[in-house]
CSV table of C-alpha atoms in Angstrom, one decimal:
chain,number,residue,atom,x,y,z
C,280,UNK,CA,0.0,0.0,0.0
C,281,UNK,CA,2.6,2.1,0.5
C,282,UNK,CA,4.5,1.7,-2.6
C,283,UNK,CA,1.5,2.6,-4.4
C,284,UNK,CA,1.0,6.9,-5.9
C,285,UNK,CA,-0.4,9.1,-3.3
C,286,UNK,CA,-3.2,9.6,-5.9
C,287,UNK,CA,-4.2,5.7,-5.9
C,288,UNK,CA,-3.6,5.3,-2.2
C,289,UNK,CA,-6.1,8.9,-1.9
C,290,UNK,CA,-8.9,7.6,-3.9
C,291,UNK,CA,-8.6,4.2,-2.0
C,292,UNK,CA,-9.5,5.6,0.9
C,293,UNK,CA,-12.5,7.8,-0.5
C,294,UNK,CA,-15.0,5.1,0.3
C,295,UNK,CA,-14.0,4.8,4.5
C,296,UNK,CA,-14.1,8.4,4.8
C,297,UNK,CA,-17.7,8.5,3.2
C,298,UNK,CA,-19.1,5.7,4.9
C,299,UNK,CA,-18.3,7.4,8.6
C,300,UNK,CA,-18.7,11.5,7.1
C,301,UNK,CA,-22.1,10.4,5.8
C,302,UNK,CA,-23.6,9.2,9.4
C,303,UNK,CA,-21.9,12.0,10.9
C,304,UNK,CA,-23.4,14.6,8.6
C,305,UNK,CA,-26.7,13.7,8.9
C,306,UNK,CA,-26.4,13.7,12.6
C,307,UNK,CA,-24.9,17.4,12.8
C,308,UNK,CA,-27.2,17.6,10.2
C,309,UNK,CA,-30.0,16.5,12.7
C,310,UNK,CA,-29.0,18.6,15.5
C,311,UNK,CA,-29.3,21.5,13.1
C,312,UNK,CA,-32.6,20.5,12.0
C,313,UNK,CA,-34.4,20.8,15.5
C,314,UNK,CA,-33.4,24.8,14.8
C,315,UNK,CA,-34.9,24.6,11.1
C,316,UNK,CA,-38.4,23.2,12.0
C,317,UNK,CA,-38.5,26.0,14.6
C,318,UNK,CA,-38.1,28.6,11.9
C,319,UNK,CA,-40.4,27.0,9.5
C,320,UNK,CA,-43.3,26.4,11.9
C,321,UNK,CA,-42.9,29.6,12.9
C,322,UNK,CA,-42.8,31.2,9.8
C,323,UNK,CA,-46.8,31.7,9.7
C,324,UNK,CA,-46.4,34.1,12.7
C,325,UNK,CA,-44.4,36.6,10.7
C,326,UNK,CA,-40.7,38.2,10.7
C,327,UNK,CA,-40.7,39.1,14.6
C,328,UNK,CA,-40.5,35.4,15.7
C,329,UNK,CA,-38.1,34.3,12.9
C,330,UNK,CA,-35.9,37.1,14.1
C,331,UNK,CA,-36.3,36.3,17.4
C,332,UNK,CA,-35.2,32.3,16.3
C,333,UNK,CA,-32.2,34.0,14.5
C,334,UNK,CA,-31.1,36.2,17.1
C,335,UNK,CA,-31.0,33.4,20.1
C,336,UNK,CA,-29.5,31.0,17.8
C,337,UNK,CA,-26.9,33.4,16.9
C,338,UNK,CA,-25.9,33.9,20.5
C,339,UNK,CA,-26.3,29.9,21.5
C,340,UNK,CA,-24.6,29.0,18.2
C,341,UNK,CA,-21.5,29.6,20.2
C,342,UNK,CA,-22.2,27.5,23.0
C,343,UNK,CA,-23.0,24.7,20.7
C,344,UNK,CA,-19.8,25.1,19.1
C,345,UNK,CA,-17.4,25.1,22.3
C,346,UNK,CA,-19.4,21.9,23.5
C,347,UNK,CA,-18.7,20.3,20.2
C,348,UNK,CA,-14.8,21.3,20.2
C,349,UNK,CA,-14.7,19.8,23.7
C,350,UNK,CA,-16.1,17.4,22.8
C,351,UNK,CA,-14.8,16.1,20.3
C,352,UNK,CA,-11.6,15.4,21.9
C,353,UNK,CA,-13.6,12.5,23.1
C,354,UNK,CA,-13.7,10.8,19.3
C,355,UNK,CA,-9.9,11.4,19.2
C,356,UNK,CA,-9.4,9.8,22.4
C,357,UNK,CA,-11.4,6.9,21.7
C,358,UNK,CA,-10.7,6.7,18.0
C,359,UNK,CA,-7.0,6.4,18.8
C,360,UNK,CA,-7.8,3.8,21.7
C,361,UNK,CA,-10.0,1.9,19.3
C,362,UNK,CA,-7.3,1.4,16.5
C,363,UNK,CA,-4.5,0.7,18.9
C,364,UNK,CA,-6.4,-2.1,20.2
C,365,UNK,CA,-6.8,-1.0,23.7
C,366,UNK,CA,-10.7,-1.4,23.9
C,367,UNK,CA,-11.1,-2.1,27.8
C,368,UNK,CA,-9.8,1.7,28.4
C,369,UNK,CA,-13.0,3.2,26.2
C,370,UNK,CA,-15.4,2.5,28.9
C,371,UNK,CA,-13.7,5.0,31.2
C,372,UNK,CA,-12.8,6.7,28.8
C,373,UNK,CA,-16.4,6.9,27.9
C,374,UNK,CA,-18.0,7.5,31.6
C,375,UNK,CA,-15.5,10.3,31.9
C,376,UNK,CA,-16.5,12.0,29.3
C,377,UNK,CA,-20.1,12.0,29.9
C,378,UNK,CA,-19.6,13.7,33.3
C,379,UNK,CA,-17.8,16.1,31.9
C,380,UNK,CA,-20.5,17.0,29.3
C,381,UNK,CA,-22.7,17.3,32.2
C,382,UNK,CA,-20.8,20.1,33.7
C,383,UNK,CA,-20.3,21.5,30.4
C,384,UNK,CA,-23.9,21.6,29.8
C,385,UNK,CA,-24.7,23.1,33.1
C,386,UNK,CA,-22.1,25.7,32.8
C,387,UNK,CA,-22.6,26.9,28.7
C,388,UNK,CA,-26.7,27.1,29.9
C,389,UNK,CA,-26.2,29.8,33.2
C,390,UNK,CA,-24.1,31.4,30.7
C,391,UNK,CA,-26.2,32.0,28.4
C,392,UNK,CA,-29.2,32.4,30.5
C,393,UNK,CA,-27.2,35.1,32.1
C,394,UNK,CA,-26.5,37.1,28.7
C,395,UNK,CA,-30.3,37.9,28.4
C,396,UNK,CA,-30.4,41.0,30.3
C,397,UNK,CA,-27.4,42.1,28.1
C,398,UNK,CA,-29.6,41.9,24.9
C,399,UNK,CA,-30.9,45.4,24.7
C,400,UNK,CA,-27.1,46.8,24.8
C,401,UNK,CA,-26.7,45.2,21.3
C,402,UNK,CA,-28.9,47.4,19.1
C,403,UNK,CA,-31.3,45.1,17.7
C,404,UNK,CA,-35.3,45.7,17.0
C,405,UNK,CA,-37.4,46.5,20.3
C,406,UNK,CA,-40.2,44.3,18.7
C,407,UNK,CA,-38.0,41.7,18.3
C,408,UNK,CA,-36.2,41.6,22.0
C,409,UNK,CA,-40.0,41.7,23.3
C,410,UNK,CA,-40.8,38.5,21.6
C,411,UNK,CA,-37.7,36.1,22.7
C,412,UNK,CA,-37.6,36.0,26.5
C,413,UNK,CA,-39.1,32.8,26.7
C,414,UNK,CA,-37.9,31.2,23.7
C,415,UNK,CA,-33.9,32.2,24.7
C,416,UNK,CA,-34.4,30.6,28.0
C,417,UNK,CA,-35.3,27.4,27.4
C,418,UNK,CA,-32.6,27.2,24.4
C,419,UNK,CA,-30.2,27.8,27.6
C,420,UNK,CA,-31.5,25.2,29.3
C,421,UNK,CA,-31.6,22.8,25.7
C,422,UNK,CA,-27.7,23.2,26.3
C,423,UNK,CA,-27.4,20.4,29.5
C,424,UNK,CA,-29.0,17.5,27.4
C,425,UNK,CA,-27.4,18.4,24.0
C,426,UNK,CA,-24.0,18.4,25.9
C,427,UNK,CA,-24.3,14.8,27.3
C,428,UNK,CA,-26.0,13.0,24.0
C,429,UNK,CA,-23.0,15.2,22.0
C,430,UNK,CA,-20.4,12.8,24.5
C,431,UNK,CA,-22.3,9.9,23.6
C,432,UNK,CA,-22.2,10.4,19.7
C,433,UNK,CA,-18.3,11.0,20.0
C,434,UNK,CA,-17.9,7.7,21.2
C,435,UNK,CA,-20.4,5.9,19.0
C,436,UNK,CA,-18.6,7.2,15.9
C,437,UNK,CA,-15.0,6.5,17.3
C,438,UNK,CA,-15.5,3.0,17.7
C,439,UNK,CA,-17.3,2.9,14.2
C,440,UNK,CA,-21.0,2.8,15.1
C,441,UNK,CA,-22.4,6.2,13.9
C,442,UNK,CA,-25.2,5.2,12.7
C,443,UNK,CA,-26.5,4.7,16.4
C,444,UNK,CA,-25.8,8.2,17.2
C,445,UNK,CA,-27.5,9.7,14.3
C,446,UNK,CA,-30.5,7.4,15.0
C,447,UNK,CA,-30.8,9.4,18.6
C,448,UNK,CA,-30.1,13.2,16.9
C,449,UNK,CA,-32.9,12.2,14.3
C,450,UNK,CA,-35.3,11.1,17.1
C,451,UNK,CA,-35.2,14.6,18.4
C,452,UNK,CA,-36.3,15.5,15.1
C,453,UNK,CA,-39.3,13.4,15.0
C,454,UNK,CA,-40.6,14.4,18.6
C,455,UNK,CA,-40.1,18.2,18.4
C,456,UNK,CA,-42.0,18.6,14.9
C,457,UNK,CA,-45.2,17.1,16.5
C,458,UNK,CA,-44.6,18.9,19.8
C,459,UNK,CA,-43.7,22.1,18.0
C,460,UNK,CA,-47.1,22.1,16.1
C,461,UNK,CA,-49.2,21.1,19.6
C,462,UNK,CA,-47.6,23.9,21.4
C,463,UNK,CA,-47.1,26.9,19.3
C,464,UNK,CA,-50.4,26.8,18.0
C,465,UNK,CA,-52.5,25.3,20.7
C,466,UNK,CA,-54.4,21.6,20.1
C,467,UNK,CA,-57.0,20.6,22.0
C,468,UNK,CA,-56.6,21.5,25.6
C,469,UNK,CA,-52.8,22.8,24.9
C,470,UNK,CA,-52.8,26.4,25.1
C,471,UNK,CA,-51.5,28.5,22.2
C,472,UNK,CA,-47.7,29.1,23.5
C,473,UNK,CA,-46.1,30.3,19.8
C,474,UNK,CA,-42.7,31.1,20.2
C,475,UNK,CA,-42.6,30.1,23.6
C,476,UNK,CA,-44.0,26.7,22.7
C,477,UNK,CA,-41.1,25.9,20.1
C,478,UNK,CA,-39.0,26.4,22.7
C,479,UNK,CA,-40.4,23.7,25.0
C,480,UNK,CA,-41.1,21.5,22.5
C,481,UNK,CA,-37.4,21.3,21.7
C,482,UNK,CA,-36.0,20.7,25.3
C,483,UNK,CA,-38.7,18.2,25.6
C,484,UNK,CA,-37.2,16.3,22.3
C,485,UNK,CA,-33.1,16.4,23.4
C,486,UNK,CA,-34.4,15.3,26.3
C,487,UNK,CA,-36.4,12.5,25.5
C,488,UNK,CA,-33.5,11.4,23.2
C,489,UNK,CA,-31.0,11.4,25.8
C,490,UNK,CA,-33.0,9.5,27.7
C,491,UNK,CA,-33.4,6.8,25.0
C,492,UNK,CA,-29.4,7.0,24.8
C,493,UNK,CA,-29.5,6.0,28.2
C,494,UNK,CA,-31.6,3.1,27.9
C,495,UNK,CA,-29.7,2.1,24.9
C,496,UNK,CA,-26.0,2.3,26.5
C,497,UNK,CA,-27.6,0.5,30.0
C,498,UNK,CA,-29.4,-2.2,28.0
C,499,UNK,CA,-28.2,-3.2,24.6
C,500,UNK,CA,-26.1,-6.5,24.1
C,501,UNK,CA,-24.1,-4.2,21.7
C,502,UNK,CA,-23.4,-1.8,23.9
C,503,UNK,CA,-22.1,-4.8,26.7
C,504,UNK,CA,-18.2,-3.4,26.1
C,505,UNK,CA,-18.9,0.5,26.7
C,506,UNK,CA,-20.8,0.1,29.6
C,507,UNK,CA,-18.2,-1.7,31.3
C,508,UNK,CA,-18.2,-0.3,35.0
C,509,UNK,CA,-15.6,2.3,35.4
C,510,UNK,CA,-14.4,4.5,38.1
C,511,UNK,CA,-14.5,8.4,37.3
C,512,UNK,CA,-11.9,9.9,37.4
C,513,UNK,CA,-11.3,13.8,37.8
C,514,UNK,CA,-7.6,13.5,36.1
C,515,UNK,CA,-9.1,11.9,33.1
C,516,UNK,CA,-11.8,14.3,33.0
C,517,UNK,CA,-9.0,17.1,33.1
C,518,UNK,CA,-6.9,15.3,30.2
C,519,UNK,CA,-9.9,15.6,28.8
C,520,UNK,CA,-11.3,19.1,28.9
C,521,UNK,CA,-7.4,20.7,28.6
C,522,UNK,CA,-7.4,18.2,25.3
C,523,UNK,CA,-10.8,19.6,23.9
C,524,UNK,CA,-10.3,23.2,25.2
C,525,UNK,CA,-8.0,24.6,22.2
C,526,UNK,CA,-10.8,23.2,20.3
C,527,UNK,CA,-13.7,24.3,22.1
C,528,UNK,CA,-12.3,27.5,21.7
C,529,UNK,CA,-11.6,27.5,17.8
C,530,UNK,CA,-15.1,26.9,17.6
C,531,UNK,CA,-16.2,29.5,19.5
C,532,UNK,CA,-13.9,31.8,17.2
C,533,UNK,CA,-15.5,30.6,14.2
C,534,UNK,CA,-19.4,30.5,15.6
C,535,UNK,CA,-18.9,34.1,17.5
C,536,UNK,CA,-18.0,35.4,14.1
C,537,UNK,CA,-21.1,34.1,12.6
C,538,UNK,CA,-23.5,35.6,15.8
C,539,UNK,CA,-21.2,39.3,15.6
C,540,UNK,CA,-22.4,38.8,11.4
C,541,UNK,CA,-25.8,38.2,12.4
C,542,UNK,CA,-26.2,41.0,15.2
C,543,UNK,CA,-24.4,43.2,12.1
C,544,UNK,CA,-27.0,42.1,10.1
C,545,UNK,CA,-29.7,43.0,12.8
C,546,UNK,CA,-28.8,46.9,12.3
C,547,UNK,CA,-29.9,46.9,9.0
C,548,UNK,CA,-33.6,45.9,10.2
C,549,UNK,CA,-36.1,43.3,11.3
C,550,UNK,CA,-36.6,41.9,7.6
C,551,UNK,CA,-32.7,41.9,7.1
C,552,UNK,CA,-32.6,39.7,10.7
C,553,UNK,CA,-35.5,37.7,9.0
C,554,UNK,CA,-34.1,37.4,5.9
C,555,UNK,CA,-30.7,35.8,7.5
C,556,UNK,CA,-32.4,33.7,9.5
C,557,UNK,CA,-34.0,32.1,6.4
C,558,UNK,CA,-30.6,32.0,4.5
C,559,UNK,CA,-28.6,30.9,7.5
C,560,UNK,CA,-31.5,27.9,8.4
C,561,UNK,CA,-30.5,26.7,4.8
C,562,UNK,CA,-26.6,27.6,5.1
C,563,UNK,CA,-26.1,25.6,8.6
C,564,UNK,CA,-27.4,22.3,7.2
C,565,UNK,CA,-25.1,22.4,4.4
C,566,UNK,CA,-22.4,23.7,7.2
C,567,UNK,CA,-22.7,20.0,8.8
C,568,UNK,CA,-21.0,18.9,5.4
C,569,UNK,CA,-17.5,20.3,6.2
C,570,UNK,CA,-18.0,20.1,10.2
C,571,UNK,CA,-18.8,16.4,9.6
C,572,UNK,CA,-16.3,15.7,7.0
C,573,UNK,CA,-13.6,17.3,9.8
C,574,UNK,CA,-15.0,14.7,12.1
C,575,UNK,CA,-14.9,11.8,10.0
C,576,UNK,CA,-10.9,12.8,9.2
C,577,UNK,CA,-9.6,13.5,12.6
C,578,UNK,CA,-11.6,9.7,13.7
C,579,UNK,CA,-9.8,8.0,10.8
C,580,UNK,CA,-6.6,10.2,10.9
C,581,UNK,CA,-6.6,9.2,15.1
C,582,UNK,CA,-7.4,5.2,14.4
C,583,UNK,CA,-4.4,5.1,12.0
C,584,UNK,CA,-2.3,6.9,14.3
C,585,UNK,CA,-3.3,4.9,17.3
C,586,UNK,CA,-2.4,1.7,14.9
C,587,UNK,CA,1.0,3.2,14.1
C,588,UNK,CA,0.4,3.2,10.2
C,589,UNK,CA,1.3,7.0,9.4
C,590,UNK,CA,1.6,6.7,5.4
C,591,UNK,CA,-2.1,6.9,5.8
C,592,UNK,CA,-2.8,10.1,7.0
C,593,UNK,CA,-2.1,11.5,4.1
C,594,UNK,CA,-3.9,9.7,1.6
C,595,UNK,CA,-7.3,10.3,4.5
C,596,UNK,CA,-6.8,14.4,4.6
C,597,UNK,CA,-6.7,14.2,0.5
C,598,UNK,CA,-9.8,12.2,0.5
C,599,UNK,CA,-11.5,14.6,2.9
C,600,UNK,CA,-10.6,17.2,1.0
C,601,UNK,CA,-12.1,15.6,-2.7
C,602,UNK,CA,-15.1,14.2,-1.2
C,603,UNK,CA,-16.3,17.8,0.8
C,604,UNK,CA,-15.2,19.9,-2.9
C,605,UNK,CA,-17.4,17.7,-4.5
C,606,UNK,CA,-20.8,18.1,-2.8
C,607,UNK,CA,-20.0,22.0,-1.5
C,608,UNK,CA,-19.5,22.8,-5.0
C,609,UNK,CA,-22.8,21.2,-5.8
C,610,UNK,CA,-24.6,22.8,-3.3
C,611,UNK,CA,-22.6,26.5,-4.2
C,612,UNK,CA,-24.3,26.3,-8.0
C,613,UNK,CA,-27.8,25.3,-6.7
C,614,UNK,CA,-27.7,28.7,-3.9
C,615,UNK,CA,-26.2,30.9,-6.4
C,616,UNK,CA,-28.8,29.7,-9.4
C,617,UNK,CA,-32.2,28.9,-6.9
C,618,UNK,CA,-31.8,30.4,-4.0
C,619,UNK,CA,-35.1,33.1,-4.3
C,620,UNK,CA,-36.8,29.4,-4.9
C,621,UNK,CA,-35.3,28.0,-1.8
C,622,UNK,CA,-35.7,30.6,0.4
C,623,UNK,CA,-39.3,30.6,-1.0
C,624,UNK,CA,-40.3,27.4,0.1
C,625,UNK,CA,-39.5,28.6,3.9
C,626,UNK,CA,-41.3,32.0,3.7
C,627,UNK,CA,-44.0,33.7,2.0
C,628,UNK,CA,-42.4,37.3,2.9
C,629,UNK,CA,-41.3,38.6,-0.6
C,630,UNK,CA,-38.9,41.3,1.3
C,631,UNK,CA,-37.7,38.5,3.5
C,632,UNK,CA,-37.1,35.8,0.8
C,633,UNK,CA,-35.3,38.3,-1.7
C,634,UNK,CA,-32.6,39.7,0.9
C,635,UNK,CA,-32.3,35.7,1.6
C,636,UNK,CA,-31.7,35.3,-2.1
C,637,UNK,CA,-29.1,37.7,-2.1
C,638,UNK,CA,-27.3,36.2,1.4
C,639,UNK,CA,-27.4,32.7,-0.4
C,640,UNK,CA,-24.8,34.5,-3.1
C,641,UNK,CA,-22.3,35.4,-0.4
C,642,UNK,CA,-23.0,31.6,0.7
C,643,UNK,CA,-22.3,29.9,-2.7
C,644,UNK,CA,-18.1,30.3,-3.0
C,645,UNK,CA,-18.1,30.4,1.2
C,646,UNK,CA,-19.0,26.8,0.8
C,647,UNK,CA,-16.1,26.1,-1.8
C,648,UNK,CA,-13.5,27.7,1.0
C,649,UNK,CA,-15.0,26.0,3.5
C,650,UNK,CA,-14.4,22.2,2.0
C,651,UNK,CA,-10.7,22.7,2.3
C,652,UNK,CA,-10.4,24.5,5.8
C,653,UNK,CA,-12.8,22.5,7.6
C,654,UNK,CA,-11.2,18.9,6.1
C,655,UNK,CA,-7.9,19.8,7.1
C,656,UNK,CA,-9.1,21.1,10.2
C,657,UNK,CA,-10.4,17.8,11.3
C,658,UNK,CA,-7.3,16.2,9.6
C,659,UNK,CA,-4.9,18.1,12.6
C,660,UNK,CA,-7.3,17.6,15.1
C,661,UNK,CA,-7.0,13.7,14.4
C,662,UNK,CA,-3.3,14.6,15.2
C,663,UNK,CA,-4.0,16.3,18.6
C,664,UNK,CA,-3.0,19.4,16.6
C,665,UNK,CA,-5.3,22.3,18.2
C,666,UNK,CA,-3.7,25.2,19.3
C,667,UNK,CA,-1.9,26.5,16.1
C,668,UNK,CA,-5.4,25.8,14.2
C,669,UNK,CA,-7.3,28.1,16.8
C,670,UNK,CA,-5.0,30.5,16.3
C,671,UNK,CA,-5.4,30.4,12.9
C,672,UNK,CA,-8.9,30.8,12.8
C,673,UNK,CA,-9.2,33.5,15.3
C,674,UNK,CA,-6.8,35.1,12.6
C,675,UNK,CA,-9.1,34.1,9.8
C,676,UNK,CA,-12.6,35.3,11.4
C,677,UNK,CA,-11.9,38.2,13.1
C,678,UNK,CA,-8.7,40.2,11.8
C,679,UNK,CA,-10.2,39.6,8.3
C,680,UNK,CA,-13.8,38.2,7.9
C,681,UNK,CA,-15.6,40.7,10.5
C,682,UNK,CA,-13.8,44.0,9.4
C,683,UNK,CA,-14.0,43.1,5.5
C,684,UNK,CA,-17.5,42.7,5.9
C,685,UNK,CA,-18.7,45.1,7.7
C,686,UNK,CA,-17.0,47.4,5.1
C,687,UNK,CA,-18.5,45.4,2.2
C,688,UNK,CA,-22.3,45.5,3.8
C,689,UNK,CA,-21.9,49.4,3.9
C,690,UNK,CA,-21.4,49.1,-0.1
C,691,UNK,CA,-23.8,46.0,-1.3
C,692,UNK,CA,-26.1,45.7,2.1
C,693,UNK,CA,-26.3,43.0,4.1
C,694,UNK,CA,-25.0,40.3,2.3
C,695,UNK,CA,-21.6,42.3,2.1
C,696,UNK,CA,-21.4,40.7,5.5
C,697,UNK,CA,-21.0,37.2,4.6
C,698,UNK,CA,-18.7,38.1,1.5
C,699,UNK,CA,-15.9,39.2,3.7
C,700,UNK,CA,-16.0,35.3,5.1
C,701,UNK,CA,-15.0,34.0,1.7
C,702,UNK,CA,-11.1,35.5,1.1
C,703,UNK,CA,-11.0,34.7,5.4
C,704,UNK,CA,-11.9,31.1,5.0
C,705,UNK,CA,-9.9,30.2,1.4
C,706,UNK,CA,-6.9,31.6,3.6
C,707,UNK,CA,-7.3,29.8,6.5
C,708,UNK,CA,-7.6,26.6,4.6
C,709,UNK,CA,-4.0,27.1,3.0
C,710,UNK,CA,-2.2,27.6,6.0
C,711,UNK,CA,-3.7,24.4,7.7
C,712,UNK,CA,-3.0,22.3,4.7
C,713,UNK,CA,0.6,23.8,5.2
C,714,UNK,CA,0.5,22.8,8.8
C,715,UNK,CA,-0.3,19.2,8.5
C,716,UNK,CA,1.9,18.7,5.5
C,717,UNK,CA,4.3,20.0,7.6
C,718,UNK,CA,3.7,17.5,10.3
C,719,UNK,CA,3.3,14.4,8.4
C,720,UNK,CA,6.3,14.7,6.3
């Protein structure tokens, strides 16, 4: 194998990457879509509630991200135990990490519970700061149970089940869109809770699918080897958390930048806060392409690492790399040709759906730059590579993508804002494909 070109050896390894990136997708993908049903059941009630969805997931958008980055160090962990052959240290490793998404959780939701009485220091619509109250609070407390069934998906994929953890992310789905429709618009003795209601009816779903994680782990032949009993222990849990910190806070960087572009955005208006919402509903579910691709890389860069076979690391990042142009660049021509249709079919607001249209433009080549800095993103993370990466990002986001666009939106409106992401992200990508080469030679 590794006498063969590095082109051969590449497309040889095209078909692993996609059969773990594709599960992983569509369970990011999942996540993301408990946000999206909110917006378009909602969408009925007008621009004030989308805003209001837009505006609190801008602001929790962060936490997500710094749980994820944590997180994730639990894959890498596991993933490298898993290919070295060590299996009877993933149950601890396991445990561990689930008590420490617990105290993430807890922590990320009186944090953001906390920022609400900050909101009206931020400039944004009266009408809309009025509506969200509710709605923000019980995203915060969304946070503790999206926290611990984010631990247990890290371990399912690492040890090459991730089907099982999409299968729980996708059960949230399926309970909030019949508990959205009971409680924001009343059925039978429910009372008519609207906004409010979509945010119960998505704590209610995480949580039921945590629970059914539970049940799964503590009952499931398959599951025998992970639920191994296990000590905790508080200098795993620290190995841990100072592992998943440098990433936790690259993805804070990156997701920060996207809320400080969407409260940019919120100047411009209500309808221009609407009209990202929309834009950005469709734009985060084709995000989970790259974010899942990263996490598929930095599983199978940390399982070849773990094994000791290090002429594959390459060939993996390459494949990454293909696979993610591929579909971005599909999914850039359909936004920039059909995106008035698509943001159509998620509002009947003709002011709403054209500034949408407009956004999805500034989208289209941010997906192209995006294929390349999130694959090789995941590709260092598989090498327990974080700290230069954050520091390249918080170069990428906010020395160049925040101050270019806010310039750009004062030209071409509010779309300008999303433009200045595209030189930031095609940058970023080159000096992290740099970076690894640089460590795998």
């Amino acid at each position: 194998m590794q006498t063969l070109p590095l082109f051969r050896r590449t497309w040889a390894e095209v078909p692993g990457i996609l059969r773990l990136a594709l599960p992983i997708v569509m369970g990011l993908a999942a996540s993301t879509l408990i946000g999206v049903t909110d917006t378009l059941m909602l969408a009925p009630l007008g621009p004030v509630p989308l805003a209001a969805v837009g505006l609190t997931g801008a602001v929790a958008v962060p936490f997500y991200a710094v749980i994820y980055g944590l997180l994730s160090a639990l894959s890498v962990r596991i993933g490298a135990a898993h290919g070295a052959g060590a299996a009877r240290d993933i149950p601890a490793i396991l445990r561990n990490g689930l008590a420490l998404g617990a105290v993430v959780g807890i922590a990320a939701a009186g944090l953001m519970a906390a920022l609400l009485p900050l909101l009206p220091l931020l400039n944004q619509p009266a009408e809309v700061l009025a509506a969200l109250p509710g709605y923000w609070l019980l995203i915060s407390a969304f946070l503790i149970p999206y926290s611990i069934l984010t631990a247990f998906k890290s371990a399912f994929e690492a040890v090459d089940r991730p089907w099982l953890g999409t299968a729980f992310a996708f059960l949230a789905v399926a309970i909030n869109v019949p508990l959205n429709y009971e409680l924001i618009w009343g059925i039978g003795p429910l009372p008519e809770l609207g906004l409010t209601g979509a945010g119960v009816a998505t704590v209610m779903a995480e949580g039921l699918a945590l629970l059914a994680a539970f049940l799964w782990w503590g009952y499931a032949p398959s599951m025998r080897r992970l639920r191994l009993r296990r000590a905790l222990s508080r200098q795993d849990i620290g190995a841990t958390f100072r592992e998943g910190a440098p990433l936790g806070a690259m993805y804070v960087v990156e997701s920060a930048s996207v809320g400080v572009a969407t409260l940019m955005i919120g100047t411009f208006g209500a309808v221009a806060l609407a009209g990202n919402q929309v834009a950005q509903s469709v734009g985060s579910v084709l995000y989970m392409v790259p974010l899942g691709m990263a996490g598929a890389v930095a599983i199978r860069v940390a399982q070849e690492r773990g094994a000791g076979n290090l002429a594959a690391l390459r060939p993996i990042a390459l494949a990454s790399v293909g696979a993610a142009l591929v579909w971005l660049t599909v999914a850039a021509l359909v936004l920039a040709l059909r995106g008035e249709t698509i943001a159509r079919l998620v509002t009947d607001e003709p002011e709403v759906a054209a500034l949408a249209a407009l956004i999805f433009l500034a989208f289209a080549p941010m997906q192209i730059s995006d294929a390349l800095q999130s694959a090789m993103l995941g590709a260092l993370r598989g090498l327990s590579d974080t700290v230069w990466p954050a520091a390249v990002s918080a170069i990428a986001y906010w020395l160049v993508a925040l101050p270019l666009g806010w310039l750009l939106a004062q030209w071409i409106g509010p779309a300008g804002v999303w433009a200045g992401f595209i030189p930031a992200l095609a940058g970023a990508g080159a000096a992290l494909t740099w970076r690894f080469w640089r460590a795998t030679a």
